[in-house]
CSV table of C-alpha atoms in Angstrom, one decimal:
chain,number,residue,atom,x,y,z
H,1,UNK,CA,28.0,-10.7,-30.3
H,2,UNK,CA,25.4,-12.1,-27.7
H,3,UNK,CA,25.6,-14.4,-26.5
H,4,UNK,CA,22.3,-15.4,-25.5
H,5,UNK,CA,21.3,-18.0,-22.2
H,6,UNK,CA,19.2,-20.6,-21.6
H,7,UNK,CA,16.7,-18.3,-20.0
H,8,UNK,CA,16.0,-16.3,-23.2
H,9,UNK,CA,15.5,-13.5,-21.1
H,10,UNK,CA,19.8,-12.8,-19.7
H,11,UNK,CA,22.7,-13.3,-22.5
H,12,UNK,CA,26.9,-12.2,-22.3
H,13,UNK,CA,28.0,-9.3,-25.0
H,14,UNK,CA,31.7,-8.3,-23.9
H,15,UNK,CA,31.1,-10.3,-21.2
H,16,UNK,CA,28.9,-8.7,-18.9
H,17,UNK,CA,25.5,-10.3,-18.2
H,18,UNK,CA,23.0,-8.1,-19.0
H,19,UNK,CA,18.3,-8.8,-18.6
H,20,UNK,CA,16.9,-8.1,-21.1
H,21,UNK,CA,13.4,-7.0,-19.3
H,22,UNK,CA,12.0,-6.8,-16.1
H,23,UNK,CA,8.5,-7.9,-14.2
H,24,UNK,CA,7.7,-5.5,-12.2
H,25,UNK,CA,9.4,-3.1,-9.7
H,26,UNK,CA,8.1,-2.7,-6.3
H,27,UNK,CA,7.8,-0.4,-3.4
H,28,UNK,CA,11.7,1.7,-4.2
H,29,UNK,CA,13.4,3.3,-1.8
H,30,UNK,CA,17.0,6.3,-1.8
H,31,UNK,CA,20.0,6.2,0.2
H,32,UNK,CA,22.0,9.1,-0.6
H,33,UNK,CA,22.2,8.6,-4.2
H,34,UNK,CA,21.1,5.0,-4.3
H,35,UNK,CA,18.3,3.9,-4.9
H,36,UNK,CA,17.2,0.3,-3.8
H,37,UNK,CA,14.1,-1.6,-5.1
H,38,UNK,CA,12.2,-5.2,-5.3
H,39,UNK,CA,12.0,-5.9,-8.9
H,40,UNK,CA,10.5,-9.2,-10.2
H,41,UNK,CA,12.9,-11.0,-13.2
H,42,UNK,CA,11.8,-13.7,-15.2
H,43,UNK,CA,13.6,-16.7,-13.9
H,44,UNK,CA,15.4,-14.9,-11.0
H,45,UNK,CA,11.8,-14.0,-8.5
H,46,UNK,CA,11.9,-10.9,-6.6
H,47,UNK,CA,14.2,-10.0,-5.4
H,48,UNK,CA,16.0,-6.4,-4.0
H,49,UNK,CA,18.8,-4.4,-6.0
H,50,UNK,CA,21.0,-1.5,-5.6
H,51,UNK,CA,20.5,1.0,-8.6
H,52,UNK,CA,22.3,4.6,-9.1
H,53,UNK,CA,21.1,6.8,-12.4
H,54,UNK,CA,23.4,6.6,-14.7
H,55,UNK,CA,24.6,3.6,-14.1
H,56,UNK,CA,23.1,1.3,-16.5
H,57,UNK,CA,23.1,-1.6,-14.1
H,58,UNK,CA,21.4,-2.5,-10.6
H,59,UNK,CA,23.3,-4.9,-8.2
H,60,UNK,CA,22.6,-7.3,-5.5
H,61,UNK,CA,22.5,-5.3,-1.8
H,62,UNK,CA,24.5,-9.2,-0.5
H,63,UNK,CA,27.6,-6.7,-1.2
H,64,UNK,CA,28.6,-9.6,-3.3
H,65,UNK,CA,29.6,-6.6,-6.5
H,66,UNK,CA,27.8,-8.6,-9.3
H,67,UNK,CA,26.1,-6.5,-11.4
H,68,UNK,CA,23.3,-7.2,-13.6
H,69,UNK,CA,23.4,-4.7,-16.5
H,70,UNK,CA,20.6,-3.4,-17.9
H,71,UNK,CA,19.4,-3.6,-22.2
H,72,UNK,CA,17.4,-1.6,-23.5
H,73,UNK,CA,13.4,-2.1,-21.8
H,74,UNK,CA,14.9,-2.8,-18.6
H,75,UNK,CA,17.2,0.3,-17.9
H,76,UNK,CA,13.7,2.2,-19.3
H,77,UNK,CA,11.5,0.8,-16.8
H,78,UNK,CA,14.6,1.2,-14.0
H,79,UNK,CA,15.1,4.9,-15.5
H,80,UNK,CA,10.9,5.5,-15.5
H,81,UNK,CA,10.7,3.9,-11.7
H,82,UNK,CA,13.4,6.3,-10.0
H,83,UNK,CA,12.3,9.3,-12.4
H,84,UNK,CA,8.5,9.1,-10.9
H,85,UNK,CA,9.1,8.3,-7.5
H,86,UNK,CA,11.8,11.7,-7.3
H,87,UNK,CA,8.7,13.3,-8.4
H,88,UNK,CA,6.4,12.0,-5.8
H,89,UNK,CA,9.2,12.9,-2.8
H,90,UNK,CA,9.3,16.2,-4.4
H,91,UNK,CA,5.7,17.0,-4.5
H,92,UNK,CA,5.6,15.6,-1.0
H,93,UNK,CA,8.4,17.7,0.2
H,94,UNK,CA,7.8,21.0,-1.9
H,95,UNK,CA,4.5,20.7,-3.6
H,96,UNK,CA,2.2,21.2,-0.8
H,97,UNK,CA,-0.8,18.9,-1.0
H,98,UNK,CA,1.2,16.4,2.0
H,99,UNK,CA,0.7,17.2,5.4
H,100,UNK,CA,4.7,18.1,7.2
H,101,UNK,CA,4.9,16.4,10.7
H,102,UNK,CA,8.4,17.4,11.5
H,103,UNK,CA,9.7,13.9,14.1
H,104,UNK,CA,12.4,15.2,16.1
H,105,UNK,CA,13.8,12.8,17.7
H,106,UNK,CA,14.1,11.0,14.3
H,107,UNK,CA,15.7,15.0,12.8
H,108,UNK,CA,13.0,14.0,10.4
H,109,UNK,CA,10.3,14.4,8.8
H,110,UNK,CA,6.8,12.2,8.4
H,111,UNK,CA,4.7,14.0,5.2
H,112,UNK,CA,1.0,12.1,4.0
H,113,UNK,CA,-2.3,12.7,2.5
H,114,UNK,CA,-5.6,11.2,2.3
H,115,UNK,CA,-6.2,9.9,-1.1
H,116,UNK,CA,-9.2,8.3,-2.4
H,117,UNK,CA,-9.5,4.7,-3.4
H,118,UNK,CA,-12.4,1.8,-3.8
H,119,UNK,CA,-9.9,-0.8,-2.0
H,120,UNK,CA,-10.6,0.5,1.3
H,121,UNK,CA,-13.7,2.0,2.7
H,122,UNK,CA,-12.0,3.8,4.9
H,123,UNK,CA,-9.4,6.1,4.0
H,124,UNK,CA,-6.1,5.9,3.1
H,125,UNK,CA,-3.2,7.8,2.4
H,126,UNK,CA,0.6,8.2,0.2
H,127,UNK,CA,3.0,8.8,2.5
H,128,UNK,CA,6.5,9.8,2.5
H,129,UNK,CA,8.8,9.4,5.5
H,130,UNK,CA,12.4,11.9,5.1
H,131,UNK,CA,14.8,10.9,7.8
H,132,UNK,CA,19.1,10.6,8.1
H,133,UNK,CA,20.7,7.4,8.7
H,134,UNK,CA,23.5,6.6,11.0
H,135,UNK,CA,26.2,8.1,8.8
H,136,UNK,CA,24.0,11.3,8.0
H,137,UNK,CA,22.6,10.0,4.7
H,138,UNK,CA,19.6,11.0,4.3
H,139,UNK,CA,16.9,7.8,3.2
H,140,UNK,CA,13.3,8.4,1.3
H,141,UNK,CA,10.7,5.4,1.2
H,142,UNK,CA,7.2,5.9,0.2
H,143,UNK,CA,4.1,4.2,0.0
H,144,UNK,CA,0.9,4.4,-1.2
H,145,UNK,CA,-2.6,3.1,-0.6
H,146,UNK,CA,-2.0,2.6,3.1
H,147,UNK,CA,-4.9,3.1,6.4
H,148,UNK,CA,-3.9,4.7,9.3
H,149,UNK,CA,-2.0,1.7,10.8
H,150,UNK,CA,-0.5,0.2,7.9
H,151,UNK,CA,1.1,4.1,7.5
H,152,UNK,CA,2.6,3.8,11.8
H,153,UNK,CA,3.6,-0.4,11.0
H,154,UNK,CA,5.2,1.0,8.0
H,155,UNK,CA,7.4,3.6,9.8
H,156,UNK,CA,8.2,1.1,12.7
H,157,UNK,CA,10.0,-1.2,10.0
H,158,UNK,CA,11.2,1.4,7.8
H,159,UNK,CA,12.8,4.2,10.4
H,160,UNK,CA,13.9,0.1,12.3
H,161,UNK,CA,15.6,0.3,8.7
H,162,UNK,CA,18.3,3.5,9.2
H,163,UNK,CA,20.5,1.5,12.4
H,164,UNK,CA,21.3,2.4,16.0
H,165,UNK,CA,19.1,5.3,17.0
H,166,UNK,CA,19.1,7.7,19.8
H,167,UNK,CA,17.7,7.6,23.2
H,168,UNK,CA,15.7,10.9,22.3
H,169,UNK,CA,15.2,9.0,18.8
H,170,UNK,CA,13.7,5.8,20.0
H,171,UNK,CA,11.0,7.4,22.1
H,172,UNK,CA,10.1,10.0,20.1
H,173,UNK,CA,9.5,6.2,17.6
H,174,UNK,CA,7.8,5.1,20.3
H,175,UNK,CA,5.5,7.5,20.9
H,176,UNK,CA,4.6,7.1,16.5
H,177,UNK,CA,4.0,3.4,17.2
H,178,UNK,CA,2.8,3.0,20.4
H,179,UNK,CA,1.0,6.1,22.3
H,180,UNK,CA,-1.7,5.6,24.9
H,181,UNK,CA,-3.2,8.4,26.8
H,182,UNK,CA,-1.1,9.8,29.0
H,183,UNK,CA,2.5,9.6,25.7
H,184,UNK,CA,0.1,10.6,22.6
H,185,UNK,CA,-0.2,14.1,24.1
H,186,UNK,CA,3.2,13.9,22.2
H,187,UNK,CA,2.7,11.7,19.3
H,188,UNK,CA,4.2,13.9,15.9
H,189,UNK,CA,1.3,12.3,14.2
H,190,UNK,CA,-1.5,13.2,16.5
H,191,UNK,CA,-0.2,17.3,17.5
H,192,UNK,CA,0.1,17.7,13.4
H,193,UNK,CA,-3.9,16.2,13.4
H,194,UNK,CA,-5.4,18.8,16.2
H,195,UNK,CA,-3.2,21.8,14.1
H,196,UNK,CA,-4.6,21.0,11.5
H,197,UNK,CA,-8.1,19.8,12.9
H,198,UNK,CA,-8.2,17.0,11.4
H,199,UNK,CA,-10.4,15.1,13.4
H,200,UNK,CA,-11.2,12.1,11.7
H,201,UNK,CA,-7.6,11.8,11.0
H,202,UNK,CA,-6.6,12.4,15.7
H,203,UNK,CA,-10.0,9.2,16.3
H,204,UNK,CA,-8.2,6.7,13.5
H,205,UNK,CA,-4.7,7.6,15.6
H,206,UNK,CA,-6.8,6.4,19.0
H,207,UNK,CA,-8.8,3.6,17.2
H,208,UNK,CA,-5.7,2.1,16.1
H,209,UNK,CA,-3.8,2.6,19.0
H,210,UNK,CA,-6.8,0.8,21.2
H,211,UNK,CA,-8.3,4.1,23.4
H,212,UNK,CA,-10.4,5.7,21.6
H,213,UNK,CA,-13.9,6.6,22.8
H,214,UNK,CA,-17.4,5.8,22.3
H,215,UNK,CA,-17.5,9.3,21.3
H,216,UNK,CA,-14.7,9.0,19.0
H,217,UNK,CA,-15.5,5.4,18.0
H,218,UNK,CA,-19.3,6.8,16.8
H,219,UNK,CA,-18.0,9.7,14.7
H,220,UNK,CA,-16.1,7.1,12.9
H,221,UNK,CA,-18.3,5.1,12.7
H,222,UNK,CA,-20.5,8.5,11.0
H,223,UNK,CA,-18.4,9.1,8.9
H,224,UNK,CA,-17.3,5.9,7.0
H,225,UNK,CA,-20.4,4.0,7.1
H,226,UNK,CA,-18.9,1.3,8.7
H,227,UNK,CA,-19.5,-0.3,12.2
H,228,UNK,CA,-16.9,0.4,14.5
H,229,UNK,CA,-16.7,-2.0,17.7
H,230,UNK,CA,-16.6,0.5,21.6
H,231,UNK,CA,-14.6,-1.0,24.3
H,232,UNK,CA,-16.5,-2.0,26.6
H,233,UNK,CA,-15.3,-1.5,30.1
H,234,UNK,CA,-13.6,-2.8,33.2
H,235,UNK,CA,-16.4,-5.5,34.3
H,236,UNK,CA,-15.5,-7.3,30.2
H,237,UNK,CA,-11.7,-7.6,30.5
H,238,UNK,CA,-11.1,-10.9,30.2
H,239,UNK,CA,-11.1,-13.6,27.8
H,240,UNK,CA,-14.1,-14.7,25.6
H,241,UNK,CA,-13.3,-17.8,23.5
H,242,UNK,CA,-14.9,-17.5,20.1
H,243,UNK,CA,-15.5,-20.7,18.2
H,244,UNK,CA,-15.0,-21.5,13.7
H,245,UNK,CA,-12.5,-19.0,13.2
H,246,UNK,CA,-12.4,-19.5,9.0
H,247,UNK,CA,-11.4,-16.3,7.4
H,248,UNK,CA,-14.0,-17.1,3.8
H,249,UNK,CA,-16.7,-18.1,6.3
H,250,UNK,CA,-16.0,-15.5,9.1
H,251,UNK,CA,-14.8,-12.4,6.7
H,252,UNK,CA,-17.0,-10.1,7.5
H,253,UNK,CA,-16.2,-11.9,11.4
H,254,UNK,CA,-12.6,-10.6,10.7
H,255,UNK,CA,-13.5,-6.9,8.7
H,256,UNK,CA,-14.8,-5.5,12.0
H,257,UNK,CA,-12.5,-6.7,14.1
H,258,UNK,CA,-10.4,-5.1,11.5
H,259,UNK,CA,-11.6,-1.7,11.5
H,260,UNK,CA,-12.3,-1.3,15.0
H,261,UNK,CA,-9.1,-1.8,16.5
H,262,UNK,CA,-9.1,-5.1,17.5
H,263,UNK,CA,-5.0,-6.5,17.2
H,264,UNK,CA,-5.1,-9.7,17.4
H,265,UNK,CA,-1.8,-11.9,17.8
H,266,UNK,CA,-0.6,-15.0,16.6
H,267,UNK,CA,0.0,-18.0,18.8
H,268,UNK,CA,2.8,-20.1,17.1
H,269,UNK,CA,2.4,-24.2,16.3
H,270,UNK,CA,5.5,-25.1,18.8
H,271,UNK,CA,3.5,-23.1,21.8
H,272,UNK,CA,0.3,-25.0,20.8
H,273,UNK,CA,0.1,-27.2,23.4
H,274,UNK,CA,-3.3,-28.3,24.6
H,275,UNK,CA,-4.4,-25.5,21.9
H,276,UNK,CA,-6.1,-25.3,18.7
H,277,UNK,CA,-6.2,-22.3,15.8
H,278,UNK,CA,-10.1,-22.8,14.9
H,279,UNK,CA,-10.5,-20.6,17.7
H,280,UNK,CA,-10.2,-17.8,18.8
H,281,UNK,CA,-9.4,-15.4,21.8
H,282,UNK,CA,-10.8,-11.8,21.9
H,283,UNK,CA,-10.4,-9.4,24.9
H,284,UNK,CA,-13.9,-6.6,24.2
H,285,UNK,CA,-12.5,-4.2,26.9
H,286,UNK,CA,-8.0,-4.1,25.6
H,287,UNK,CA,-9.0,-4.5,21.7
H,288,UNK,CA,-6.2,-7.2,22.4
H,289,UNK,CA,-6.5,-10.5,21.1
H,290,UNK,CA,-4.9,-14.0,20.3
H,291,UNK,CA,-5.5,-16.7,17.1
H,292,UNK,CA,-6.1,-19.7,19.3
H,293,UNK,CA,-7.4,-20.9,22.7
H,294,UNK,CA,-7.6,-23.9,24.9
H,295,UNK,CA,-8.8,-27.1,23.5
H,296,UNK,CA,-11.7,-27.9,26.0
H,297,UNK,CA,-12.3,-23.9,26.3
H,298,UNK,CA,-16.1,-23.4,25.6
H,299,UNK,CA,-16.6,-21.9,23.3
H,300,UNK,CA,-19.7,-19.0,21.5
H,301,UNK,CA,-20.4,-17.4,18.7
H,302,UNK,CA,-19.7,-15.1,16.9
H,303,UNK,CA,-23.2,-13.2,17.2
H,304,UNK,CA,-23.1,-14.6,20.7
H,305,UNK,CA,-20.0,-11.7,21.6
H,306,UNK,CA,-22.1,-8.9,18.9
H,307,UNK,CA,-24.2,-9.7,22.0
H,308,UNK,CA,-21.7,-8.1,24.3
H,309,UNK,CA,-22.1,-4.9,22.9
H,310,UNK,CA,-26.0,-5.5,22.6
H,311,UNK,CA,-25.8,-5.6,25.6
H,312,UNK,CA,-24.1,-2.9,27.3
H,313,UNK,CA,-25.5,-0.5,25.3
H,314,UNK,CA,-29.4,-1.4,26.4
H,315,UNK,CA,-28.3,-1.6,30.3
H,316,UNK,CA,-27.0,2.2,29.4
H,317,UNK,CA,-30.1,3.0,29.1
H,318,UNK,CA,-31.3,1.7,32.1
H,319,UNK,CA,-29.1,3.7,33.7
H,320,UNK,CA,-30.0,6.7,32.1
H,321,UNK,CA,-33.8,5.9,32.4
H,322,UNK,CA,-33.9,5.5,36.0
């Protein structure tokens, strides 16, 4: 007999706690034969659970051993989610529609494919990672509709789940996450883009790492219709304080910085003595910044910051016409 709890989505039967339905199932991954996923359950919020096919229950990842048994609707959602996940992994690994990138140091693979998305003005990707963890179990992860930057950040985050790595693996991961003009020659994603003759991927990777030159920024801009700010030369290697940062009023400017590959760090409140979050600091030579500035620093407007790039273009024309 079912004894429903105050939360009508749960009941006790034969000493087992059941849930009738699951609201949402989020990002899945697979460790050996175990599926891990975040899901939203009524009055339980979003949490990470483990599931093994055929078990008919999910359990928390906190090693408590507590199980939530799945009624028909909840079980159907979980089984459909893991079945769809398996199909995606199989398509990536065996279907031929994804670009395969062997990552030697991590003894694994990255698979990616371009997708059409109205959400992103620039190209976006679905990608799968297949790597062994420190115990030799294969870990499979899938992310969808990611930009190049999202893909690299997710690879960095996901591989952090795999435990201790060898020195060779750490080096391979560093090439993917933090390439510069010298080390990009060893970056497996970039080498794959060269092999595939994928110029857009080459340019967007360089843009992410902050090393795209003017021609590469122009190529992305021409292909996407977006303005891409180039790196300015050494004489602009300083911090410019830009006034009145507001995500709502200045969303277009922030999007421009994002599309142009700027890396803007957050300064926490405990480090804000004599500083303000109302202004931001930007370096157009390194494409870096901080979401804060000194309170007394003289600030320029967004238009004045963008005028630096017009100034640089004019100076180039003057040199050409001499």
